[in-house]
Amino acid sequence: NRAGGQVTSIPDDVPEDIGLLIAAWKKFWKGRVSERDRSTLPGKDEAKDWLMSRGMSANLAKAGQTMIAPDWSRKGGRK
């Protein structure tokens, strides 16, 4: 399932935590936020709490929240 060198779907054998991170990225970041309008950023722990509610440990959810956030969003946070 590759088109132009990019994966177009998630393989069945991807670890569950990776699937959760991708789902969280789609829910909280993909096409929903603007670097120019920081009010569009999700709340501080919104993605982490969502990941934890789906069974991810607090430590993994905290790390995952950081991993899925764009670099620009970590500088200054939501204002």
N, CA, C and O atoms as a Maestro MAE file, in Angstrom:
{
 s_m_m2io_version
 :::
 2.0.0
}

f_m_ct {
 s_m_title
 :::
 protein
 m_atom[316] {
  # First column is atom index #
  i_m_mmod_type
  r_m_x_coord
  r_m_y_coord
  r_m_z_coord
  i_m_residue_number
  s_m_chain_name
  s_m_pdb_residue_name
  s_m_pdb_atom_name
  i_m_atomic_number
  :::
  1 25 0.816 -1.201 0.000 1 A "ASN " " N  " 7
  2 3 0.000 0.000 0.000 1 A "ASN " " CA " 6
  3 2 0.853 1.257 0.000 1 A "ASN " " C  " 6
  4 15 0.677 2.138 0.841 1 A "ASN " " O  " 8
  5 25 1.754 1.331 -0.924 2 A "ARG " " N  " 7
  6 3 2.606 2.518 -0.999 2 A "ARG " " CA " 6
  7 2 2.293 3.287 -2.274 2 A "ARG " " C  " 6
  8 15 2.139 2.713 -3.351 2 A "ARG " " O  " 8
  9 25 2.204 4.581 -2.121 3 A "ALA " " N  " 7
  10 3 1.974 5.459 -3.264 3 A "ALA " " CA " 6
  11 2 3.007 6.571 -3.198 3 A "ALA " " C  " 6
  12 15 2.986 7.380 -2.271 3 A "ALA " " O  " 8
  13 25 3.887 6.620 -4.144 4 A "GLY " " N  " 7
  14 3 4.920 7.640 -4.143 4 A "GLY " " CA " 6
  15 2 5.863 7.530 -2.977 4 A "GLY " " C  " 6
  16 15 6.414 8.537 -2.534 4 A "GLY " " O  " 8
  17 25 6.068 6.314 -2.458 5 A "GLY " " N  " 7
  18 3 6.979 6.121 -1.344 5 A "GLY " " CA " 6
  19 2 6.358 6.376 0.019 5 A "GLY " " C  " 6
  20 15 7.044 6.245 1.033 5 A "GLY " " O  " 8
  21 25 5.084 6.735 0.076 6 A "GLN " " N  " 7
  22 3 4.436 7.003 1.350 6 A "GLN " " CA " 6
  23 2 3.439 5.904 1.665 6 A "GLN " " C  " 6
  24 15 2.765 5.386 0.775 6 A "GLN " " O  " 8
  25 25 3.352 5.553 2.944 7 A "VAL " " N  " 7
  26 3 2.387 4.558 3.380 7 A "VAL " " CA " 6
  27 2 1.005 5.207 3.361 7 A "VAL " " C  " 6
  28 15 0.815 6.285 3.924 7 A "VAL " " O  " 8
  29 25 0.050 4.558 2.719 8 A "THR " " N  " 7
  30 3 -1.290 5.119 2.604 8 A "THR " " CA " 6
  31 2 -2.254 4.552 3.632 8 A "THR " " C  " 6
  32 15 -3.337 5.105 3.825 8 A "THR " " O  " 8
  33 25 -1.889 3.463 4.295 9 A "SER " " N  " 7
  34 3 -2.715 2.912 5.349 9 A "SER " " CA " 6
  35 2 -1.810 2.298 6.412 9 A "SER " " C  " 6
  36 15 -0.622 2.072 6.181 9 A "SER " " O  " 8
  37 25 -2.387 2.035 7.573 10 A "ILE " " N  " 7
  38 3 -1.616 1.475 8.675 10 A "ILE " " CA " 6
  39 2 -1.641 -0.045 8.557 10 A "ILE " " C  " 6
  40 15 -2.713 -0.647 8.502 10 A "ILE " " O  " 8
  41 25 -0.470 -0.664 8.518 11 A "PRO " " N  " 7
  42 3 -0.448 -2.137 8.450 11 A "PRO " " CA " 6
  43 2 -1.091 -2.757 9.689 11 A "PRO " " C  " 6
  44 15 -1.071 -2.162 10.766 11 A "PRO " " O  " 8
  45 25 -1.658 -3.945 9.537 12 A "ASP " " N  " 7
  46 3 -2.328 -4.636 10.636 12 A "ASP " " CA " 6
  47 2 -1.385 -4.993 11.778 12 A "ASP " " C  " 6
  48 15 -1.819 -5.115 12.923 12 A "ASP " " O  " 8
  49 25 -0.098 -5.163 11.477 13 A "ASP " " N  " 7
  50 3 0.823 -5.620 12.512 13 A "ASP " " CA " 6
  51 2 1.537 -4.489 13.260 13 A "ASP " " C  " 6
  52 15 2.519 -4.733 13.961 13 A "ASP " " O  " 8
  53 25 1.042 -3.247 13.110 14 A "VAL " " N  " 7
  54 3 1.611 -2.121 13.858 14 A "VAL " " CA " 6
  55 2 1.176 -2.252 15.314 14 A "VAL " " C  " 6
  56 15 0.017 -2.569 15.583 14 A "VAL " " O  " 8
  57 25 2.091 -2.013 16.261 15 A "PRO " " N  " 7
  58 3 1.712 -2.094 17.677 15 A "PRO " " CA " 6
  59 2 0.536 -1.162 17.992 15 A "PRO " " C  " 6
  60 15 0.402 -0.087 17.407 15 A "PRO " " O  " 8
  61 25 -0.296 -1.594 18.915 16 A "GLU " " N  " 7
  62 3 -1.506 -0.855 19.271 16 A "GLU " " CA " 6
  63 2 -1.207 0.590 19.681 16 A "GLU " " C  " 6
  64 15 -1.954 1.500 19.322 16 A "GLU " " O  " 8
  65 25 -0.123 0.804 20.427 17 A "ASP " " N  " 7
  66 3 0.213 2.162 20.869 17 A "ASP " " CA " 6
  67 2 0.487 3.090 19.691 17 A "ASP " " C  " 6
  68 15 0.141 4.271 19.743 17 A "ASP " " O  " 8
  69 25 1.102 2.575 18.634 18 A "ILE " " N  " 7
  70 3 1.362 3.388 17.443 18 A "ILE " " CA " 6
  71 2 0.031 3.790 16.798 18 A "ILE " " C  " 6
  72 15 -0.148 4.934 16.380 18 A "ILE " " O  " 8
  73 25 -0.884 2.843 16.726 19 A "GLY " " N  " 7
  74 3 -2.210 3.150 16.181 19 A "GLY " " CA " 6
  75 2 -2.924 4.224 16.995 19 A "GLY " " C  " 6
  76 15 -3.584 5.096 16.430 19 A "GLY " " O  " 8
  77 25 -2.796 4.163 18.327 20 A "LEU " " N  " 7
  78 3 -3.403 5.180 19.183 20 A "LEU " " CA " 6
  79 2 -2.768 6.548 18.957 20 A "LEU " " C  " 6
  80 15 -3.465 7.562 18.925 20 A "LEU " " O  " 8
  81 25 -1.450 6.577 18.799 21 A "LEU " " N  " 7
  82 3 -0.774 7.848 18.542 21 A "LEU " " CA " 6
  83 2 -1.225 8.457 17.222 21 A "LEU " " C  " 6
  84 15 -1.436 9.666 17.131 21 A "LEU " " O  " 8
  85 25 -1.372 7.630 16.213 22 A "ILE " " N  " 7
  86 3 -1.835 8.124 14.916 22 A "ILE " " CA " 6
  87 2 -3.267 8.641 15.034 22 A "ILE " " C  " 6
  88 15 -3.598 9.692 14.486 22 A "ILE " " O  " 8
  89 25 -4.110 7.903 15.746 23 A "ALA " " N  " 7
  90 3 -5.494 8.342 15.938 23 A "ALA " " CA " 6
  91 2 -5.537 9.666 16.702 23 A "ALA " " C  " 6
  92 15 -6.330 10.545 16.365 23 A "ALA " " O  " 8
  93 25 -4.695 9.816 17.725 24 A "ALA " " N  " 7
  94 3 -4.651 11.057 18.499 24 A "ALA " " CA " 6
  95 2 -4.153 12.207 17.633 24 A "ALA " " C  " 6
  96 15 -4.681 13.316 17.712 24 A "ALA " " O  " 8
  97 25 -3.143 11.952 16.807 25 A "TRP " " N  " 7
  98 3 -2.636 12.992 15.912 25 A "TRP " " CA " 6
  99 2 -3.749 13.475 14.980 25 A "TRP " " C  " 6
  100 15 -3.913 14.676 14.767 25 A "TRP " " O  " 8
  101 25 -4.505 12.536 14.432 26 A "LYS " " N  " 7
  102 3 -5.606 12.907 13.536 26 A "LYS " " CA " 6
  103 2 -6.685 13.692 14.280 26 A "LYS " " C  " 6
  104 15 -7.227 14.664 13.754 26 A "LYS " " O  " 8
  105 25 -6.991 13.270 15.494 27 A "LYS " " N  " 7
  106 3 -8.052 13.913 16.285 27 A "LYS " " CA " 6
  107 2 -7.668 15.316 16.756 27 A "LYS " " C  " 6
  108 15 -8.490 16.232 16.719 27 A "LYS " " O  " 8
  109 25 -6.429 15.485 17.196 28 A "PHE " " N  " 7
  110 3 -6.044 16.744 17.831 28 A "PHE " " CA " 6
  111 2 -5.209 17.676 16.968 28 A "PHE " " C  " 6
  112 15 -5.124 18.869 17.263 28 A "PHE " " O  " 8
  113 25 -4.587 17.163 15.904 29 A "TRP " " N  " 7
  114 3 -3.669 17.999 15.139 29 A "TRP " " CA " 6
  115 2 -3.962 18.092 13.651 29 A "TRP " " C  " 6
  116 15 -4.024 19.200 13.116 29 A "TRP " " O  " 8
  117 25 -4.141 16.996 12.978 30 A "LYS " " N  " 7
  118 3 -4.223 16.984 11.513 30 A "LYS " " CA " 6
  119 2 -5.357 17.877 11.005 30 A "LYS " " C  " 6
  120 15 -6.536 17.587 11.211 30 A "LYS " " O  " 8
  121 25 -4.980 18.957 10.346 31 A "GLY " " N  " 7
  122 3 -5.954 19.849 9.743 31 A "GLY " " CA " 6
  123 2 -6.829 20.618 10.714 31 A "GLY " " C  " 6
  124 15 -7.811 21.235 10.303 31 A "GLY " " O  " 8
  125 25 -6.492 20.592 11.995 32 A "ARG " " N  " 7
  126 3 -7.337 21.238 13.008 32 A "ARG " " CA " 6
  127 2 -6.683 22.433 13.682 32 A "ARG " " C  " 6
  128 15 -7.357 23.212 14.355 32 A "ARG " " O  " 8
  129 25 -5.396 22.581 13.510 33 A "VAL " " N  " 7
  130 3 -4.681 23.646 14.213 33 A "VAL " " CA " 6
  131 2 -3.959 24.558 13.234 33 A "VAL " " C  " 6
  132 15 -3.658 24.183 12.101 33 A "VAL " " O  " 8
  133 25 -3.695 25.763 13.709 34 A "SER " " N  " 7
  134 3 -3.009 26.743 12.882 34 A "SER " " CA " 6
  135 2 -1.846 27.337 13.660 34 A "SER " " C  " 6
  136 15 -1.995 27.748 14.811 34 A "SER " " O  " 8
  137 25 -0.703 27.376 13.024 35 A "GLU " " N  " 7
  138 3 0.460 27.989 13.651 35 A "GLU " " CA " 6
  139 2 0.211 29.484 13.878 35 A "GLU " " C  " 6
  140 15 0.747 30.073 14.817 35 A "GLU " " O  " 8
  141 25 -0.590 30.080 13.028 36 A "ARG " " N  " 7
  142 3 -0.891 31.509 13.135 36 A "ARG " " CA " 6
  143 2 -1.938 31.824 14.201 36 A "ARG " " C  " 6
  144 15 -1.987 32.941 14.716 36 A "ARG " " O  " 8
  145 25 -2.774 30.839 14.531 37 A "ASP " " N  " 7
  146 3 -3.828 31.043 15.534 37 A "ASP " " CA " 6
  147 2 -3.656 30.011 16.633 37 A "ASP " " C  " 6
  148 15 -4.205 28.912 16.565 37 A "ASP " " O  " 8
  149 25 -2.892 30.377 17.639 38 A "ARG " " N  " 7
  150 3 -2.554 29.433 18.703 38 A "ARG " " CA " 6
  151 2 -3.772 29.029 19.535 38 A "ARG " " C  " 6
  152 15 -3.699 28.065 20.297 38 A "ARG " " O  " 8
  153 25 -4.878 29.740 19.404 39 A "SER " " N  " 7
  154 3 -6.088 29.341 20.132 39 A "SER " " CA " 6
  155 2 -6.658 28.033 19.580 39 A "SER " " C  " 6
  156 15 -7.531 27.429 20.204 39 A "SER " " O  " 8
  157 25 -6.174 27.592 18.417 40 A "THR " " N  " 7
  158 3 -6.647 26.337 17.833 40 A "THR " " CA " 6
  159 2 -5.931 25.120 18.415 40 A "THR " " C  " 6
  160 15 -6.318 23.983 18.148 40 A "THR " " O  " 8
  161 25 -4.877 25.361 19.216 41 A "LEU " " N  " 7
  162 3 -4.139 24.236 19.799 41 A "LEU " " CA " 6
  163 2 -5.007 23.501 20.812 41 A "LEU " " C  " 6
  164 15 -5.823 24.121 21.494 41 A "LEU " " O  " 8
  165 25 -4.838 22.186 20.918 42 A "PRO " " N  " 7
  166 3 -5.567 21.452 21.961 42 A "PRO " " CA " 6
  167 2 -5.066 21.887 23.339 42 A "PRO " " C  " 6
  168 15 -3.957 22.405 23.471 42 A "PRO " " O  " 8
  169 25 -5.886 21.674 24.350 43 A "GLY " " N  " 7
  170 3 -5.496 21.998 25.717 43 A "GLY " " CA " 6
  171 2 -4.247 21.239 26.135 43 A "GLY " " C  " 6
  172 15 -3.876 20.244 25.513 43 A "GLY " " O  " 8
  173 25 -3.604 21.714 27.190 44 A "LYS " " N  " 7
  174 3 -2.301 21.202 27.625 44 A "LYS " " CA " 6
  175 2 -2.244 19.677 27.714 44 A "LYS " " C  " 6
  176 15 -1.312 19.067 27.190 44 A "LYS " " O  " 8
  177 25 -3.208 19.066 28.357 45 A "ASP " " N  " 7
  178 3 -3.180 17.617 28.557 45 A "ASP " " CA " 6
  179 2 -4.301 16.887 27.819 45 A "ASP " " C  " 6
  180 15 -4.577 15.723 28.108 45 A "ASP " " O  " 8
  181 25 -4.940 17.554 26.882 46 A "GLU " " N  " 7
  182 3 -6.089 16.977 26.183 46 A "GLU " " CA " 6
  183 2 -5.738 15.672 25.462 46 A "GLU " " C  " 6
  184 15 -6.434 14.668 25.619 46 A "GLU " " O  " 8
  185 25 -4.672 15.686 24.681 47 A "ALA " " N  " 7
  186 3 -4.290 14.478 23.947 47 A "ALA " " CA " 6
  187 2 -3.808 13.399 24.911 47 A "ALA " " C  " 6
  188 15 -4.132 12.223 24.740 47 A "ALA " " O  " 8
  189 25 -3.044 13.789 25.913 48 A "LYS " " N  " 7
  190 3 -2.553 12.820 26.910 48 A "LYS " " CA " 6
  191 2 -3.730 12.139 27.609 48 A "LYS " " C  " 6
  192 15 -3.748 10.916 27.743 48 A "LYS " " O  " 8
  193 25 -4.707 12.921 28.052 49 A "ASP " " N  " 7
  194 3 -5.875 12.353 28.731 49 A "ASP " " CA " 6
  195 2 -6.651 11.411 27.809 49 A "ASP " " C  " 6
  196 15 -7.133 10.363 28.238 49 A "ASP " " O  " 8
  197 25 -6.763 11.799 26.540 50 A "TRP " " N  " 7
  198 3 -7.468 10.956 25.565 50 A "TRP " " CA " 6
  199 2 -6.744 9.624 25.398 50 A "TRP " " C  " 6
  200 15 -7.374 8.566 25.383 50 A "TRP " " O  " 8
  201 25 -5.418 9.681 25.272 51 A "LEU " " N  " 7
  202 3 -4.629 8.452 25.126 51 A "LEU " " CA " 6
  203 2 -4.774 7.564 26.368 51 A "LEU " " C  " 6
  204 15 -4.922 6.348 26.251 51 A "LEU " " O  " 8
  205 25 -4.732 8.171 27.544 52 A "MET " " N  " 7
  206 3 -4.868 7.400 28.784 52 A "MET " " CA " 6
  207 2 -6.257 6.770 28.888 52 A "MET " " C  " 6
  208 15 -6.396 5.656 29.393 52 A "MET " " O  " 8
  209 25 -7.281 7.475 28.413 53 A "SER " " N  " 7
  210 3 -8.640 6.932 28.480 53 A "SER " " CA " 6
  211 2 -8.809 5.714 27.580 53 A "SER " " C  " 6
  212 15 -9.784 4.972 27.699 53 A "SER " " O  " 8
  213 25 -7.851 5.517 26.679 54 A "ARG " " N  " 7
  214 3 -7.869 4.373 25.781 54 A "ARG " " CA " 6
  215 2 -6.837 3.319 26.172 54 A "ARG " " C  " 6
  216 15 -6.495 2.441 25.380 54 A "ARG " " O  " 8
  217 25 -6.344 3.420 27.420 55 A "GLY " " N  " 7
  218 3 -5.514 2.363 27.966 55 A "GLY " " CA " 6
  219 2 -4.015 2.598 27.963 55 A "GLY " " C  " 6
  220 15 -3.265 1.736 28.424 55 A "GLY " " O  " 8
  221 25 -3.557 3.722 27.466 56 A "MET " " N  " 7
  222 3 -2.121 3.991 27.454 56 A "MET " " CA " 6
  223 2 -1.701 4.468 28.842 56 A "MET " " C  " 6
  224 15 -2.433 5.206 29.501 56 A "MET " " O  " 8
  225 25 -0.532 4.047 29.273 57 A "SER " " N  " 7
  226 3 -0.037 4.466 30.590 57 A "SER " " CA " 6
  227 2 0.218 5.969 30.588 57 A "SER " " C  " 6
  228 15 0.385 6.580 29.532 57 A "SER " " O  " 8
  229 25 0.247 6.556 31.780 58 A "ALA " " N  " 7
  230 3 0.461 7.997 31.902 58 A "ALA " " CA " 6
  231 2 1.800 8.416 31.297 58 A "ALA " " C  " 6
  232 15 1.876 9.435 30.612 58 A "ALA " " O  " 8
  233 25 2.845 7.646 31.542 59 A "ASN " " N  " 7
  234 3 4.171 7.992 31.011 59 A "ASN " " CA " 6
  235 2 4.200 7.923 29.485 59 A "ASN " " C  " 6
  236 15 4.724 8.824 28.829 59 A "ASN " " O  " 8
  237 25 3.643 6.866 28.927 60 A "LEU " " N  " 7
  238 3 3.613 6.744 27.473 60 A "LEU " " CA " 6
  239 2 2.733 7.817 26.838 60 A "LEU " " C  " 6
  240 15 3.074 8.374 25.794 60 A "LEU " " O  " 8
  241 25 1.598 8.103 27.476 61 A "ALA " " N  " 7
  242 3 0.691 9.115 26.941 61 A "ALA " " CA " 6
  243 2 1.344 10.491 26.949 61 A "ALA " " C  " 6
  244 15 1.185 11.261 26.002 61 A "ALA " " O  " 8
  245 25 2.075 10.801 28.009 62 A "LYS " " N  " 7
  246 3 2.770 12.089 28.073 62 A "LYS " " CA " 6
  247 2 3.821 12.192 26.970 62 A "LYS " " C  " 6
  248 15 3.920 13.214 26.292 62 A "LYS " " O  " 8
  249 25 4.604 11.130 26.795 63 A "ALA " " N  " 7
  250 3 5.613 11.108 25.735 63 A "ALA " " CA " 6
  251 2 4.949 11.148 24.364 63 A "ALA " " C  " 6
  252 15 5.408 11.859 23.470 63 A "ALA " " O  " 8
  253 25 3.879 10.393 24.198 64 A "GLY " " N  " 7
  254 3 3.170 10.354 22.923 64 A "GLY " " CA " 6
  255 2 2.594 11.699 22.556 64 A "GLY " " C  " 6
  256 15 2.653 12.104 21.395 64 A "GLY " " O  " 8
  257 25 2.031 12.406 23.536 65 A "GLN " " N  " 7
  258 3 1.483 13.737 23.286 65 A "GLN " " CA " 6
  259 2 2.564 14.659 22.729 65 A "GLN " " C  " 6
  260 15 2.305 15.452 21.824 65 A "GLN " " O  " 8
  261 25 3.758 14.554 23.267 66 A "THR " " N  " 7
  262 3 4.878 15.364 22.789 66 A "THR " " CA " 6
  263 2 5.284 14.946 21.382 66 A "THR " " C  " 6
  264 15 5.599 15.791 20.544 66 A "THR " " O  " 8
  265 25 5.275 13.649 21.126 67 A "MET " " N  " 7
  266 3 5.709 13.143 19.822 67 A "MET " " CA " 6
  267 2 4.776 13.566 18.687 67 A "MET " " C  " 6
  268 15 5.245 13.830 17.580 67 A "MET " " O  " 8
  269 25 3.490 13.632 18.933 68 A "ILE " " N  " 7
  270 3 2.543 13.928 17.851 68 A "ILE " " CA " 6
  271 2 2.346 15.422 17.620 68 A "ILE " " C  " 6
  272 15 1.790 15.824 16.598 68 A "ILE " " O  " 8
  273 25 2.798 16.244 18.561 69 A "ALA " " N  " 7
  274 3 2.635 17.696 18.414 69 A "ALA " " CA " 6
  275 2 3.712 18.253 17.484 69 A "ALA " " C  " 6
  276 15 4.874 17.860 17.585 69 A "ALA " " O  " 8
  277 25 3.340 19.168 16.575 70 A "PRO " " N  " 7
  278 3 4.342 19.789 15.710 70 A "PRO " " CA " 6
  279 2 5.360 20.572 16.540 70 A "PRO " " C  " 6
  280 15 5.029 21.077 17.613 70 A "PRO " " O  " 8
  281 25 6.579 20.672 16.055 71 A "ASP " " N  " 7
  282 3 7.635 21.394 16.773 71 A "ASP " " CA " 6
  283 2 7.198 22.812 17.130 71 A "ASP " " C  " 6
  284 15 7.441 23.271 18.246 71 A "ASP " " O  " 8
  285 25 6.564 23.500 16.204 72 A "TRP " " N  " 7
  286 3 6.177 24.886 16.450 72 A "TRP " " CA " 6
  287 2 5.193 25.018 17.612 72 A "TRP " " C  " 6
  288 15 5.157 26.058 18.271 72 A "TRP " " O  " 8
  289 25 4.404 23.990 17.869 73 A "SER " " N  " 7
  290 3 3.396 24.097 18.921 73 A "SER " " CA " 6
  291 2 3.992 24.011 20.313 73 A "SER " " C  " 6
  292 15 3.366 24.437 21.284 73 A "SER " " O  " 8
  293 25 5.187 23.470 20.421 74 A "ARG " " N  " 7
  294 3 5.827 23.317 21.735 74 A "ARG " " CA " 6
  295 2 6.500 24.612 22.197 74 A "ARG " " C  " 6
  296 15 6.922 24.721 23.348 74 A "ARG " " O  " 8
  297 25 6.597 25.570 21.313 75 A "LYS " " N  " 7
  298 3 7.273 26.828 21.643 75 A "LYS " " CA " 6
  299 2 6.224 27.874 21.994 75 A "LYS " " C  " 6
  300 15 5.677 28.529 21.106 75 A "LYS " " O  " 8
  301 25 5.948 28.029 23.252 76 A "GLY " " N  " 7
  302 3 5.007 29.061 23.680 76 A "GLY " " CA " 6
  303 2 3.648 28.534 24.092 76 A "GLY " " C  " 6
  304 15 2.928 29.198 24.837 76 A "GLY " " O  " 8
  305 25 3.289 27.368 23.627 77 A "GLY " " N  " 7
  306 3 2.003 26.774 24.016 77 A "GLY " " CA " 6
  307 2 0.797 27.578 23.576 77 A "GLY " " C  " 6
  308 15 0.900 28.515 22.784 77 A "GLY " " O  " 8
  309 25 -0.336 27.189 24.104 78 A "ARG " " N  " 7
  310 3 -1.604 27.846 23.769 78 A "ARG " " CA " 6
  311 2 -1.705 29.163 24.530 78 A "ARG " " C  " 6
  312 15 -1.417 29.218 25.725 78 A "ARG " " O  " 8
  313 25 -2.109 30.210 23.845 79 A "LYS " " N  " 7
  314 3 -2.216 31.533 24.494 79 A "LYS " " CA " 6
  315 2 -3.606 32.070 24.373 79 A "LYS " " C  " 6
  316 15 -3.888 33.167 24.856 79 A "LYS " " O  " 8
  :::
 }
 m_bond[315] {
  # First column is bond index #
  i_m_from
  i_m_to
  i_m_order
  :::
  1 1 2 1
  2 2 3 1
  3 3 4 2
  4 3 5 1
  5 5 6 1
  6 6 7 1
  7 7 8 2
  8 7 9 1
  9 9 10 1
  10 10 11 1
  11 11 12 2
  12 11 13 1
  13 13 14 1
  14 14 15 1
  15 15 16 2
  16 15 17 1
  17 17 18 1
  18 18 19 1
  19 19 20 2
  20 19 21 1
  21 21 22 1
  22 22 23 1
  23 23 24 2
  24 23 25 1
  25 25 26 1
  26 26 27 1
  27 27 28 2
  28 27 29 1
  29 29 30 1
  30 30 31 1
  31 31 32 2
  32 31 33 1
  33 33 34 1
  34 34 35 1
  35 35 36 2
  36 35 37 1
  37 37 38 1
  38 38 39 1
  39 39 40 2
  40 39 41 1
  41 41 42 1
  42 42 43 1
  43 43 44 2
  44 43 45 1
  45 45 46 1
  46 46 47 1
  47 47 48 2
  48 47 49 1
  49 49 50 1
  50 50 51 1
  51 51 52 2
  52 51 53 1
  53 53 54 1
  54 54 55 1
  55 55 56 2
  56 55 57 1
  57 57 58 1
  58 58 59 1
  59 59 60 2
  60 59 61 1
  61 61 62 1
  62 62 63 1
  63 63 64 2
  64 63 65 1
  65 65 66 1
  66 66 67 1
  67 67 68 2
  68 67 69 1
  69 69 70 1
  70 70 71 1
  71 71 72 2
  72 71 73 1
  73 73 74 1
  74 74 75 1
  75 75 76 2
  76 75 77 1
  77 77 78 1
  78 78 79 1
  79 79 80 2
  80 79 81 1
  81 81 82 1
  82 82 83 1
  83 83 84 2
  84 83 85 1
  85 85 86 1
  86 86 87 1
  87 87 88 2
  88 87 89 1
  89 89 90 1
  90 90 91 1
  91 91 92 2
  92 91 93 1
  93 93 94 1
  94 94 95 1
  95 95 96 2
  96 95 97 1
  97 97 98 1
  98 98 99 1
  99 99 100 2
  100 99 101 1
  101 101 102 1
  102 102 103 1
  103 103 104 2
  104 103 105 1
  105 105 106 1
  106 106 107 1
  107 107 108 2
  108 107 109 1
  109 109 110 1
  110 110 111 1
  111 111 112 2
  112 111 113 1
  113 113 114 1
  114 114 115 1
  115 115 116 2
  116 115 117 1
  117 117 118 1
  118 118 119 1
  119 119 120 2
  120 119 121 1
  121 121 122 1
  122 122 123 1
  123 123 124 2
  124 123 125 1
  125 125 126 1
  126 126 127 1
  127 127 128 2
  128 127 129 1
  129 129 130 1
  130 130 131 1
  131 131 132 2
  132 131 133 1
  133 133 134 1
  134 134 135 1
  135 135 136 2
  136 135 137 1
  137 137 138 1
  138 138 139 1
  139 139 140 2
  140 139 141 1
  141 141 142 1
  142 142 143 1
  143 143 144 2
  144 143 145 1
  145 145 146 1
  146 146 147 1
  147 147 148 2
  148 147 149 1
  149 149 150 1
  150 150 151 1
  151 151 152 2
  152 151 153 1
  153 153 154 1
  154 154 155 1
  155 155 156 2
  156 155 157 1
  157 157 158 1
  158 158 159 1
  159 159 160 2
  160 159 161 1
  161 161 162 1
  162 162 163 1
  163 163 164 2
  164 163 165 1
  165 165 166 1
  166 166 167 1
  167 167 168 2
  168 167 169 1
  169 169 170 1
  170 170 171 1
  171 171 172 2
  172 171 173 1
  173 173 174 1
  174 174 175 1
  175 175 176 2
  176 175 177 1
  177 177 178 1
  178 178 179 1
  179 179 180 2
  180 179 181 1
  181 181 182 1
  182 182 183 1
  183 183 184 2
  184 183 185 1
  185 185 186 1
  186 186 187 1
  187 187 188 2
  188 187 189 1
  189 189 190 1
  190 190 191 1
  191 191 192 2
  192 191 193 1
  193 193 194 1
  194 194 195 1
  195 195 196 2
  196 195 197 1
  197 197 198 1
  198 198 199 1
  199 199 200 2
  200 199 201 1
  201 201 202 1
  202 202 203 1
  203 203 204 2
  204 203 205 1
  205 205 206 1
  206 206 207 1
  207 207 208 2
  208 207 209 1
  209 209 210 1
  210 210 211 1
  211 211 212 2
  212 211 213 1
  213 213 214 1
  214 214 215 1
  215 215 216 2
  216 215 217 1
  217 217 218 1
  218 218 219 1
  219 219 220 2
  220 219 221 1
  221 221 222 1
  222 222 223 1
  223 223 224 2
  224 223 225 1
  225 225 226 1
  226 226 227 1
  227 227 228 2
  228 227 229 1
  229 229 230 1
  230 230 231 1
  231 231 232 2
  232 231 233 1
  233 233 234 1
  234 234 235 1
  235 235 236 2
  236 235 237 1
  237 237 238 1
  238 238 239 1
  239 239 240 2
  240 239 241 1
  241 241 242 1
  242 242 243 1
  243 243 244 2
  244 243 245 1
  245 245 246 1
  246 246 247 1
  247 247 248 2
  248 247 249 1
  249 249 250 1
  250 250 251 1
  251 251 252 2
  252 251 253 1
  253 253 254 1
  254 254 255 1
  255 255 256 2
  256 255 257 1
  257 257 258 1
  258 258 259 1
  259 259 260 2
  260 259 261 1
  261 261 262 1
  262 262 263 1
  263 263 264 2
  264 263 265 1
  265 265 266 1
  266 266 267 1
  267 267 268 2
  268 267 269 1
  269 269 270 1
  270 270 271 1
  271 271 272 2
  272 271 273 1
  273 273 274 1
  274 274 275 1
  275 275 276 2
  276 275 277 1
  277 277 278 1
  278 278 279 1
  279 279 280 2
  280 279 281 1
  281 281 282 1
  282 282 283 1
  283 283 284 2
  284 283 285 1
  285 285 286 1
  286 286 287 1
  287 287 288 2
  288 287 289 1
  289 289 290 1
  290 290 291 1
  291 291 292 2
  292 291 293 1
  293 293 294 1
  294 294 295 1
  295 295 296 2
  296 295 297 1
  297 297 298 1
  298 298 299 1
  299 299 300 2
  300 299 301 1
  301 301 302 1
  302 302 303 1
  303 303 304 2
  304 303 305 1
  305 305 306 1
  306 306 307 1
  307 307 308 2
  308 307 309 1
  309 309 310 1
  310 310 311 1
  311 311 312 2
  312 311 313 1
  313 313 314 1
  314 314 315 1
  315 315 316 2
  :::
 }
}
